[in-house]
Tab-separated table of C-alpha atoms in Angstrom:
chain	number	residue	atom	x	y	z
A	1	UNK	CA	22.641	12.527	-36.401
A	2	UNK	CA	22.992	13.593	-32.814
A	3	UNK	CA	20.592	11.216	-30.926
A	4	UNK	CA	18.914	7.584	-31.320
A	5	UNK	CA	16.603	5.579	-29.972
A	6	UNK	CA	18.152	2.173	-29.228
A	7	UNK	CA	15.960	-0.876	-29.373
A	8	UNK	CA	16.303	-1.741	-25.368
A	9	UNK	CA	16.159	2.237	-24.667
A	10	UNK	CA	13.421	4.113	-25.976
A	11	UNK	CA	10.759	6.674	-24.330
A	12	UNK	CA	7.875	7.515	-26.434
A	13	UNK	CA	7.831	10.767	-28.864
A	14	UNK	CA	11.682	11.207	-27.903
A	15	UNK	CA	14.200	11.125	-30.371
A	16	UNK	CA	16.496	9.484	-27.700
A	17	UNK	CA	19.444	10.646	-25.968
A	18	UNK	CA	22.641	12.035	-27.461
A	19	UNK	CA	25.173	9.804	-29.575
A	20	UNK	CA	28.352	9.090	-27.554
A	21	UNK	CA	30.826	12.200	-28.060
A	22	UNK	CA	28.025	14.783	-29.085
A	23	UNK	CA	27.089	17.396	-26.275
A	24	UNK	CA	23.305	18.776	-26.644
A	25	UNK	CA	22.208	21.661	-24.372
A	26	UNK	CA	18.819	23.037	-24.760
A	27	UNK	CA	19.412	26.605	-24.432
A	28	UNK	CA	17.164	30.058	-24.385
A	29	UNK	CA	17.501	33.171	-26.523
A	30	UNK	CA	20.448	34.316	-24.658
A	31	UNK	CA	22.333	31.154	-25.222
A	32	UNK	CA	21.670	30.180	-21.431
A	33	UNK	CA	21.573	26.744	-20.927
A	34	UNK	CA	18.135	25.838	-19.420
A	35	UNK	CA	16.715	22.953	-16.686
A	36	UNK	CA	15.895	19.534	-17.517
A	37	UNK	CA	12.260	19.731	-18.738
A	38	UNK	CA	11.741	23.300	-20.134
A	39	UNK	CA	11.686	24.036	-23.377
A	40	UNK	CA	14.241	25.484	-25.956
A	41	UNK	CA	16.425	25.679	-28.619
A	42	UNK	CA	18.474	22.913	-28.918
A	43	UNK	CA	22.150	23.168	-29.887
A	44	UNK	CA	24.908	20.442	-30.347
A	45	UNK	CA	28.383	19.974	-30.388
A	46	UNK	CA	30.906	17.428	-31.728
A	47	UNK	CA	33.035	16.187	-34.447
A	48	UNK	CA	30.193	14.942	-36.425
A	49	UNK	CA	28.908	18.877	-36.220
A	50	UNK	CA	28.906	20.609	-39.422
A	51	UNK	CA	31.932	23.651	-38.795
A	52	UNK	CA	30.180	25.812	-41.310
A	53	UNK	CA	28.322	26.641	-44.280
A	54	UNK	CA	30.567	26.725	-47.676
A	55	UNK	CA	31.816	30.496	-48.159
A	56	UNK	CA	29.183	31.855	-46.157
A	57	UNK	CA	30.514	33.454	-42.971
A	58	UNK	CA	27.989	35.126	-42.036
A	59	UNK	CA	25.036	32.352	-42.116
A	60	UNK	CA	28.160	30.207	-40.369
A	61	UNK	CA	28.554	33.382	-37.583
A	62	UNK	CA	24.496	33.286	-37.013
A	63	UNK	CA	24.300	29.301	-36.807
A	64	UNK	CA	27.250	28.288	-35.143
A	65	UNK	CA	27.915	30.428	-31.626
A	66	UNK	CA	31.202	29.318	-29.357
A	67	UNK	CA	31.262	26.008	-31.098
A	68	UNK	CA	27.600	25.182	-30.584
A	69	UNK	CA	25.292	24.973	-33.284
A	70	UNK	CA	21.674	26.200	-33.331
A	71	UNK	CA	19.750	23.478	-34.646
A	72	UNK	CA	16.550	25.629	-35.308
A	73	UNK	CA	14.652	23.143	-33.228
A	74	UNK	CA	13.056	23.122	-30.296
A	75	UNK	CA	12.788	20.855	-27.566
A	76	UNK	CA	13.277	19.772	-24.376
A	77	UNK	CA	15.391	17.025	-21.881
A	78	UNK	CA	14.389	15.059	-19.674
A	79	UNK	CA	16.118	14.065	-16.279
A	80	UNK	CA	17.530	10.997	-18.492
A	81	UNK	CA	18.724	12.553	-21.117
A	82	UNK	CA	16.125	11.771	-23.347
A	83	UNK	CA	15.506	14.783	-25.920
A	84	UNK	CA	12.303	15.374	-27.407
A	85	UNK	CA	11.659	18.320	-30.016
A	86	UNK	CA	8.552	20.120	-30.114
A	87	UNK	CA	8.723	21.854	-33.394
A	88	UNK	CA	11.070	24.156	-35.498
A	89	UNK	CA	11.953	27.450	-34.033
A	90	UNK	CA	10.669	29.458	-36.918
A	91	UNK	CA	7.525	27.699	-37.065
A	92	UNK	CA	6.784	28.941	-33.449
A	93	UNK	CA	3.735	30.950	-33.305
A	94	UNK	CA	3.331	34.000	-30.230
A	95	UNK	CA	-0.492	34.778	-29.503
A	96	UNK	CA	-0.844	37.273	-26.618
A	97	UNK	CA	2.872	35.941	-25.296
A	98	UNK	CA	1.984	32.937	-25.416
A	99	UNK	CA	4.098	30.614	-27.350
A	100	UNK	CA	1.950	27.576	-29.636
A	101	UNK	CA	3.461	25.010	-31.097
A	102	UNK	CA	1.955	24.006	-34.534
A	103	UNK	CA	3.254	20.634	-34.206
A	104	UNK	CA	0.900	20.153	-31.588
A	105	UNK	CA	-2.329	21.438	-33.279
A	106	UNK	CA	-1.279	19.051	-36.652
A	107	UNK	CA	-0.923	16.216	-34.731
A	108	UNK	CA	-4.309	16.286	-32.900
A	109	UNK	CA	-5.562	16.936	-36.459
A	110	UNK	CA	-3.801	14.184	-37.990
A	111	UNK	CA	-5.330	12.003	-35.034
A	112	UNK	CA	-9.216	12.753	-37.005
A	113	UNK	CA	-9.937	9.991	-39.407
A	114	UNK	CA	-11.111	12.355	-41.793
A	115	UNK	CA	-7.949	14.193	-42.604
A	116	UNK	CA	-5.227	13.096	-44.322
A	117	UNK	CA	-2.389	15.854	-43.752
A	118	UNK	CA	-1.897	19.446	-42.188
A	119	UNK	CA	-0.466	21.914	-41.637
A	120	UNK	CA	-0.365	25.062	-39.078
A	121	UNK	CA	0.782	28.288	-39.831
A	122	UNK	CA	0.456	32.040	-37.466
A	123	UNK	CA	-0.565	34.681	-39.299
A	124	UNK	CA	0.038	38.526	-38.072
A	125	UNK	CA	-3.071	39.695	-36.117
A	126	UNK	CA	-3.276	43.406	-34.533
A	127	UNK	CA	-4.673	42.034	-31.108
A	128	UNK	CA	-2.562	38.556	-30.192
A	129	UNK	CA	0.528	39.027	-32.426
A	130	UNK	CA	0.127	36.114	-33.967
A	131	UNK	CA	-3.026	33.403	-34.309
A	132	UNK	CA	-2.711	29.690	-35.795
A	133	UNK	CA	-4.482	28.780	-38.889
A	134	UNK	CA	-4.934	25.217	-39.919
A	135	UNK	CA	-4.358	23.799	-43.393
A	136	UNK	CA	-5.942	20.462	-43.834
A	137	UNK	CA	-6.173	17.815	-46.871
A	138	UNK	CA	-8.518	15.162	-45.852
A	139	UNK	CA	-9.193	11.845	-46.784
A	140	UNK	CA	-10.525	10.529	-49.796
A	141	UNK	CA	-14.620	10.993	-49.422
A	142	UNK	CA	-14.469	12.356	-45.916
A	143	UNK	CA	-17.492	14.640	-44.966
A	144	UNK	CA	-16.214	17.246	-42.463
A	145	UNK	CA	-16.536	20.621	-42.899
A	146	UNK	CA	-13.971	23.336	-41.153
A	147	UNK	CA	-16.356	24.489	-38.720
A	148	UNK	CA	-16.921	20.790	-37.798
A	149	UNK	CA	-12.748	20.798	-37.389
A	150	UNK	CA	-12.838	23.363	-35.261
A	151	UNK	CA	-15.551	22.102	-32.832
A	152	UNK	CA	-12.885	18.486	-32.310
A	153	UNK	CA	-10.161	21.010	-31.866
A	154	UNK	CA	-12.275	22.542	-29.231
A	155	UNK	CA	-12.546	19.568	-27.718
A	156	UNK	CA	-9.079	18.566	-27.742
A	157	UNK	CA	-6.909	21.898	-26.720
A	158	UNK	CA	-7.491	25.458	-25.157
A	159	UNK	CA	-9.128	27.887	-26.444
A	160	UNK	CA	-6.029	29.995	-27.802
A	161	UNK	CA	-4.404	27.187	-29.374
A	162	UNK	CA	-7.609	26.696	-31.761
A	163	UNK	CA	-7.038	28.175	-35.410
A	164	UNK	CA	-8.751	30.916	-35.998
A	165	UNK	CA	-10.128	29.882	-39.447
A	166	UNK	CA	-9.492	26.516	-40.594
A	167	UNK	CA	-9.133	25.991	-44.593
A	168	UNK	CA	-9.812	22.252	-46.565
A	169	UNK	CA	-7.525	21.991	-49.579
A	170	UNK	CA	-7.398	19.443	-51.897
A	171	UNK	CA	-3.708	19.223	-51.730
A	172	UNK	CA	-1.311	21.171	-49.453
A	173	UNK	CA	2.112	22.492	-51.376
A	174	UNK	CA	5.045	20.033	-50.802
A	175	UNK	CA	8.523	19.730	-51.590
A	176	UNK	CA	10.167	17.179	-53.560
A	177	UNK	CA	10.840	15.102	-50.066
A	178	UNK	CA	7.335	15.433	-49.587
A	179	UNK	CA	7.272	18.093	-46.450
A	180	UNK	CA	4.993	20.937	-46.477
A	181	UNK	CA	5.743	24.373	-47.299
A	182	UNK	CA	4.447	26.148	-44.897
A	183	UNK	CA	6.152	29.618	-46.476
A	184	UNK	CA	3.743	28.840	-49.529
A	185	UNK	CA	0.863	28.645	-47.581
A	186	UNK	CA	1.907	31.756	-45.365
A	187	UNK	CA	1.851	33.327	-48.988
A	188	UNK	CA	-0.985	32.592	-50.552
A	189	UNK	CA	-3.381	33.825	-47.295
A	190	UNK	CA	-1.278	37.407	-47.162
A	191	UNK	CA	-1.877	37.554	-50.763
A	192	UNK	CA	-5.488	36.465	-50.354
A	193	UNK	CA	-5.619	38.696	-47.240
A	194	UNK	CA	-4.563	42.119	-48.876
């Protein structure tokens, strides 16, 4: 744990700001340390910091740099030092340049009575790079069809954050913890794709 909301010292969506004695920088490709507000990776330090992965040097070499490691998140801090992540640095989708954040899209989703769970996911695409496709499980007896879920996306973001194609499942692949596997989804379209 590197930051906490306490009870007299919280900002919504933020996780709060760093633990006393852990450093957090939010940093861009090049390990540059970026201003209060824009987004990034964020990276910690301290002596609660993991110093490495078990007799694996080089995933230890590629996740810890100068001390720091690379959480795989991203996010941003604000002028009090209240971090808030936006999503997970390989779920990042680039469209055009662009970057999208998934987390955004499944949230908005998640914020339609009639769906239960969902998940983004960029597929390749010759013209963008990348495009966002939505998973979605909704709720028990919900009528809503996918073009239906695209037309309240519409309505809700721009234009090149809306999936492309938008598929209902009755259950979306999860791990034990209950998270989605978004690599099993990514999967199943190529192999429905080729």
């Amino acid at each position: 744990m590197v930051a906490v909301n306490l009870p007299n010292k919280q900002k919504p969506k933020s996780v709060g700001p760093a633990l006393p004695g852990v450093e957090v920088k939010i940093v861009n490709e090049d390990m540059v340390e970026l201003p209060r507000g824009e987004v990034g990776e964020i990276i910690v330090k301290g002596d609660n910091v993991m110093q490495g992965y078990w007799k694996r040097p080089e995933a230890t070499a590629e996740t810890i740099v100068n001390g720091w490691l690379k959480t795989g998140d991203l996010g941003y801090m604000d002028e009090e030092g209240f971090i808030y992540i936006v999503d997970r640095k390989k779920d990042l989708i680039i469209s055009k340049g662009i970057n999208i954040y998934p987390r955004e899209i499944e949230e908005i989703l998640m914020n339609n009575p009639h769906i239960k769970a969902a998940a983004v996911i960029g597929i390749k695409d010759e013209k963008s790079g990348e495009v966002p496709v939505a998973y979605v499980e909704l709720e028990e007896n919900a009528k809503i069809s996918e073009n239906e879920i695209k037309r309240y996306l519409k309505e809700h973001l721009a234009n090149f954050k809306v999936p492309r194609s938008v598929y209902i499942v009755e259950e979306l692949p999860k791990n034990a913890t209950g998270k989605v596997l978004k690599r099993v989804l990514k999967e199943r379209l190529q192999k429905a794709m080729k």
